[in-house]
Amino acid sequence: MRELIPSGSLRGMLLPPTYGSHVTDSTKFTVLSVEIWDTGLVVNIQMASEGGPQPNIILQDHFGTEYRLKNSAILGSRNLQVFTPSVPPGTRSLTVRSADDTDRPVVTFAVPLMAVKDEPDVAAARRFPPEPELRRPA
């Protein structure tokens, strides 16, 4: 199961603002959450029944990022789908669509502003003793 989860750090979890249910003749499922990892996204789906067909979903953002399905797993009536890449900095929304009905979104998530991690200052980490902090006199 660990190989299913993207590498890196969990940056956030998106919960649907509305009941993210999708029903068509070919499939029925509910999107429960989306995990944002450094290297990808994990979409947590509740299927209508155990052993049912895995939903074929599409992810879209306003940048037009091409999200590719990397891996998936069915755990009873749950389905985890892993997509790459992660959301780019500045992404404000993420929409989940069903491939069998692309005209209508299943659910749209608001993506909170996430700080972009800076590269660690390796030279500063190697200095010993550390440079003293300059403080204003009281």
PDB file of C-alpha atoms in Angstrom:
ATOM      1  CA  MET A   1       0.000   0.000   0.000  1.00  0.00           C
ATOM      2  CA  ARG A   2       2.873   2.413   0.765  1.00  0.00           C
ATOM      3  CA  GLU A   3       4.056   2.285  -2.865  1.00  0.00           C
ATOM      4  CA  LEU A   4       0.681   3.746  -3.883  1.00  0.00           C
ATOM      5  CA  ILE A   5       1.171   6.968  -1.894  1.00  0.00           C
ATOM      6  CA  PRO A   6       3.312   9.628  -3.619  1.00  0.00           C
ATOM      7  CA  SER A   7       6.753  10.399  -2.232  1.00  0.00           C
ATOM      8  CA  GLY A   8       7.496  13.584  -0.362  1.00  0.00           C
ATOM      9  CA  SER A   9       5.356  15.481   2.090  1.00  0.00           C
ATOM     10  CA  LEU A  10       1.605  15.809   2.368  1.00  0.00           C
ATOM     11  CA  ARG A  11       0.967  19.493   1.616  1.00  0.00           C
ATOM     12  CA  GLY A  12      -2.777  19.564   2.174  1.00  0.00           C
ATOM     13  CA  MET A  13      -6.107  17.828   1.906  1.00  0.00           C
ATOM     14  CA  LEU A  14      -9.074  19.116  -0.065  1.00  0.00           C
ATOM     15  CA  LEU A  15     -12.578  18.286   1.127  1.00  0.00           C
ATOM     16  CA  PRO A  16     -15.556  18.788  -1.186  1.00  0.00           C
ATOM     17  CA  PRO A  17     -17.652  21.893  -0.529  1.00  0.00           C
ATOM     18  CA  THR A  18     -20.707  19.967  -1.753  1.00  0.00           C
ATOM     19  CA  TYR A  19     -21.691  16.330  -1.968  1.00  0.00           C
ATOM     20  CA  GLY A  20     -19.397  15.250  -4.851  1.00  0.00           C
ATOM     21  CA  SER A  21     -21.636  12.494  -6.177  1.00  0.00           C
ATOM     22  CA  HIS A  22     -21.709  11.334  -9.792  1.00  0.00           C
ATOM     23  CA  VAL A  23     -24.380   9.035 -11.240  1.00  0.00           C
ATOM     24  CA  THR A  24     -24.673   7.851 -14.850  1.00  0.00           C
ATOM     25  CA  ASP A  25     -25.794   4.619 -16.506  1.00  0.00           C
ATOM     26  CA  SER A  26     -22.219   3.334 -16.478  1.00  0.00           C
ATOM     27  CA  THR A  27     -20.961   4.398 -13.047  1.00  0.00           C
ATOM     28  CA  LYS A  28     -21.873   5.794  -9.643  1.00  0.00           C
ATOM     29  CA  PHE A  29     -19.344   7.208  -7.178  1.00  0.00           C
ATOM     30  CA  THR A  30     -18.657   9.978  -4.658  1.00  0.00           C
ATOM     31  CA  VAL A  31     -15.406  11.931  -4.375  1.00  0.00           C
ATOM     32  CA  LEU A  32     -14.498  12.100  -0.671  1.00  0.00           C
ATOM     33  CA  SER A  33     -11.212  14.020  -0.747  1.00  0.00           C
ATOM     34  CA  VAL A  34      -8.068  14.923  -2.656  1.00  0.00           C
ATOM     35  CA  GLU A  35      -4.658  14.757  -0.974  1.00  0.00           C
ATOM     36  CA  ILE A  36      -2.009  17.144  -2.289  1.00  0.00           C
ATOM     37  CA  TRP A  37       1.495  15.668  -2.040  1.00  0.00           C
ATOM     38  CA  ASP A  38       4.794  17.204  -3.185  1.00  0.00           C
ATOM     39  CA  THR A  39       4.895  14.824  -6.145  1.00  0.00           C
ATOM     40  CA  GLY A  40       1.263  14.051  -6.930  1.00  0.00           C
ATOM     41  CA  LEU A  41      -2.402  13.914  -5.981  1.00  0.00           C
ATOM     42  CA  VAL A  42      -4.445  11.115  -4.386  1.00  0.00           C
ATOM     43  CA  VAL A  43      -8.189  11.135  -5.101  1.00  0.00           C
ATOM     44  CA  ASN A  44     -10.209   9.185  -2.511  1.00  0.00           C
ATOM     45  CA  ILE A  45     -13.427   7.816  -4.047  1.00  0.00           C
ATOM     46  CA  GLN A  46     -16.349   5.921  -2.523  1.00  0.00           C
ATOM     47  CA  MET A  47     -17.805   3.569  -5.138  1.00  0.00           C
ATOM     48  CA  ALA A  48     -21.485   2.597  -5.183  1.00  0.00           C
ATOM     49  CA  SER A  49     -20.713  -1.007  -4.302  1.00  0.00           C
ATOM     50  CA  GLU A  50     -17.835  -3.309  -3.535  1.00  0.00           C
ATOM     51  CA  GLY A  51     -16.462  -4.897  -6.683  1.00  0.00           C
ATOM     52  CA  GLY A  52     -18.010  -2.271  -8.951  1.00  0.00           C
ATOM     53  CA  PRO A  53     -16.146  -0.750 -11.881  1.00  0.00           C
ATOM     54  CA  GLN A  54     -13.379   1.714 -11.072  1.00  0.00           C
ATOM     55  CA  PRO A  55     -14.415   5.252 -12.015  1.00  0.00           C
ATOM     56  CA  ASN A  56     -12.499   6.831 -14.885  1.00  0.00           C
ATOM     57  CA  ILE A  57     -11.882  10.406 -13.753  1.00  0.00           C
ATOM     58  CA  ILE A  58     -10.159  13.462 -15.198  1.00  0.00           C
ATOM     59  CA  LEU A  59      -8.527  16.255 -13.163  1.00  0.00           C
ATOM     60  CA  GLN A  60      -8.446  19.836 -14.430  1.00  0.00           C
ATOM     61  CA  ASP A  61      -7.143  23.150 -13.140  1.00  0.00           C
ATOM     62  CA  HIS A  62      -7.275  26.654 -14.598  1.00  0.00           C
ATOM     63  CA  PHE A  63      -3.659  26.400 -15.831  1.00  0.00           C
ATOM     64  CA  GLY A  64      -4.502  23.453 -18.098  1.00  0.00           C
ATOM     65  CA  THR A  65      -2.067  21.128 -16.300  1.00  0.00           C
ATOM     66  CA  GLU A  66      -2.060  17.624 -17.763  1.00  0.00           C
ATOM     67  CA  TYR A  67      -2.667  15.255 -14.835  1.00  0.00           C
ATOM     68  CA  ARG A  68      -1.834  11.604 -15.597  1.00  0.00           C
ATOM     69  CA  LEU A  69      -3.150   8.581 -13.716  1.00  0.00           C
ATOM     70  CA  LYS A  70      -0.073   6.902 -12.254  1.00  0.00           C
ATOM     71  CA  ASN A  71      -1.574   4.224 -10.015  1.00  0.00           C
ATOM     72  CA  SER A  72      -4.818   3.108  -8.399  1.00  0.00           C
ATOM     73  CA  ALA A  73      -6.080   0.638  -5.833  1.00  0.00           C
ATOM     74  CA  ILE A  74      -9.487  -0.725  -4.908  1.00  0.00           C
ATOM     75  CA  LEU A  75     -10.017  -1.390  -1.204  1.00  0.00           C
ATOM     76  CA  GLY A  76     -13.502  -2.840  -0.810  1.00  0.00           C
ATOM     77  CA  SER A  77     -15.822  -0.075  -2.005  1.00  0.00           C
ATOM     78  CA  ARG A  78     -13.073   2.546  -1.837  1.00  0.00           C
ATOM     79  CA  ASN A  79     -10.904   3.539  -4.764  1.00  0.00           C
ATOM     80  CA  LEU A  80      -7.672   5.524  -4.484  1.00  0.00           C
ATOM     81  CA  GLN A  81      -6.374   7.070  -7.699  1.00  0.00           C
ATOM     82  CA  VAL A  82      -2.908   8.653  -7.822  1.00  0.00           C
ATOM     83  CA  PHE A  83      -2.163  11.365 -10.382  1.00  0.00           C
ATOM     84  CA  THR A  84       1.009  13.234 -11.287  1.00  0.00           C
ATOM     85  CA  PRO A  85       2.163  15.962 -11.149  1.00  0.00           C
ATOM     86  CA  SER A  86       1.122  17.842  -8.019  1.00  0.00           C
ATOM     87  CA  VAL A  87      -0.775  21.116  -8.366  1.00  0.00           C
ATOM     88  CA  PRO A  88       1.488  23.918  -9.611  1.00  0.00           C
ATOM     89  CA  PRO A  89       2.083  26.954  -7.375  1.00  0.00           C
ATOM     90  CA  GLY A  90      -0.753  29.442  -7.658  1.00  0.00           C
ATOM     91  CA  THR A  91      -3.446  26.877  -8.472  1.00  0.00           C
ATOM     92  CA  ARG A  92      -6.750  28.179  -7.123  1.00  0.00           C
ATOM     93  CA  SER A  93      -9.151  25.371  -8.086  1.00  0.00           C
ATOM     94  CA  LEU A  94      -9.125  21.694  -9.010  1.00  0.00           C
ATOM     95  CA  THR A  95     -12.052  20.073 -10.790  1.00  0.00           C
ATOM     96  CA  VAL A  96     -12.809  16.343 -10.879  1.00  0.00           C
ATOM     97  CA  ARG A  97     -14.750  15.184 -13.942  1.00  0.00           C
ATOM     98  CA  SER A  98     -15.957  11.767 -14.991  1.00  0.00           C
ATOM     99  CA  ALA A  99     -14.585  10.634 -18.363  1.00  0.00           C
ATOM    100  CA  ASP A 100     -18.062   9.387 -19.347  1.00  0.00           C
ATOM    101  CA  ASP A 101     -19.646  12.837 -18.829  1.00  0.00           C
ATOM    102  CA  THR A 102     -17.028  15.585 -19.317  1.00  0.00           C
ATOM    103  CA  ASP A 103     -19.579  18.396 -19.769  1.00  0.00           C
ATOM    104  CA  ARG A 104     -20.550  18.352 -16.089  1.00  0.00           C
ATOM    105  CA  PRO A 105     -18.025  18.543 -13.242  1.00  0.00           C
ATOM    106  CA  VAL A 106     -18.388  16.020 -10.428  1.00  0.00           C
ATOM    107  CA  VAL A 107     -16.921  18.419  -7.859  1.00  0.00           C
ATOM    108  CA  THR A 108     -14.682  21.493  -7.825  1.00  0.00           C
ATOM    109  CA  PHE A 109     -12.286  22.110  -4.949  1.00  0.00           C
ATOM    110  CA  ALA A 110     -10.894  25.466  -3.856  1.00  0.00           C
ATOM    111  CA  VAL A 111      -7.126  25.059  -3.499  1.00  0.00           C
ATOM    112  CA  PRO A 112      -5.656  27.152  -0.669  1.00  0.00           C
ATOM    113  CA  LEU A 113      -2.552  29.183  -1.379  1.00  0.00           C
ATOM    114  CA  MET A 114       0.414  27.009  -0.480  1.00  0.00           C
ATOM    115  CA  ALA A 115       3.862  28.355   0.170  1.00  0.00           C
ATOM    116  CA  VAL A 116       6.467  27.180  -2.299  1.00  0.00           C
ATOM    117  CA  LYS A 117       9.333  25.552  -0.473  1.00  0.00           C
ATOM    118  CA  ASP A 118      12.678  27.274  -0.947  1.00  0.00           C
ATOM    119  CA  GLU A 119      15.805  25.254  -1.519  1.00  0.00           C
ATOM    120  CA  PRO A 120      17.615  24.800   1.784  1.00  0.00           C
ATOM    121  CA  ASP A 121      20.572  27.099   2.332  1.00  0.00           C
ATOM    122  CA  VAL A 122      23.246  24.394   2.545  1.00  0.00           C
ATOM    123  CA  ALA A 123      26.075  26.873   3.140  1.00  0.00           C
ATOM    124  CA  ALA A 124      24.232  28.442   6.091  1.00  0.00           C
ATOM    125  CA  ALA A 125      23.558  25.014   7.585  1.00  0.00           C
ATOM    126  CA  ARG A 126      27.298  24.179   7.479  1.00  0.00           C
ATOM    127  CA  ARG A 127      28.448  27.344   9.312  1.00  0.00           C
ATOM    128  CA  PHE A 128      29.567  26.676  12.840  1.00  0.00           C
ATOM    129  CA  PRO A 129      29.223  28.442  15.090  1.00  0.00           C
ATOM    130  CA  PRO A 130      26.101  29.983  13.578  1.00  0.00           C
ATOM    131  CA  GLU A 131      26.161  33.675  12.838  1.00  0.00           C
ATOM    132  CA  PRO A 132      24.798  35.742  15.729  1.00  0.00           C
ATOM    133  CA  GLU A 133      21.381  37.275  15.348  1.00  0.00           C
ATOM    134  CA  LEU A 134      21.397  41.047  15.136  1.00  0.00           C
ATOM    135  CA  ARG A 135      18.873  42.558  17.484  1.00  0.00           C
ATOM    136  CA  ARG A 136      17.829  46.100  18.119  1.00  0.00           C
ATOM    137  CA  PRO A 137      18.694  47.277  21.652  1.00  0.00           C
ATOM    138  CA  ALA A 138      15.777  47.476  24.061  1.00  0.00           C
TER     139      ALA A 138
END
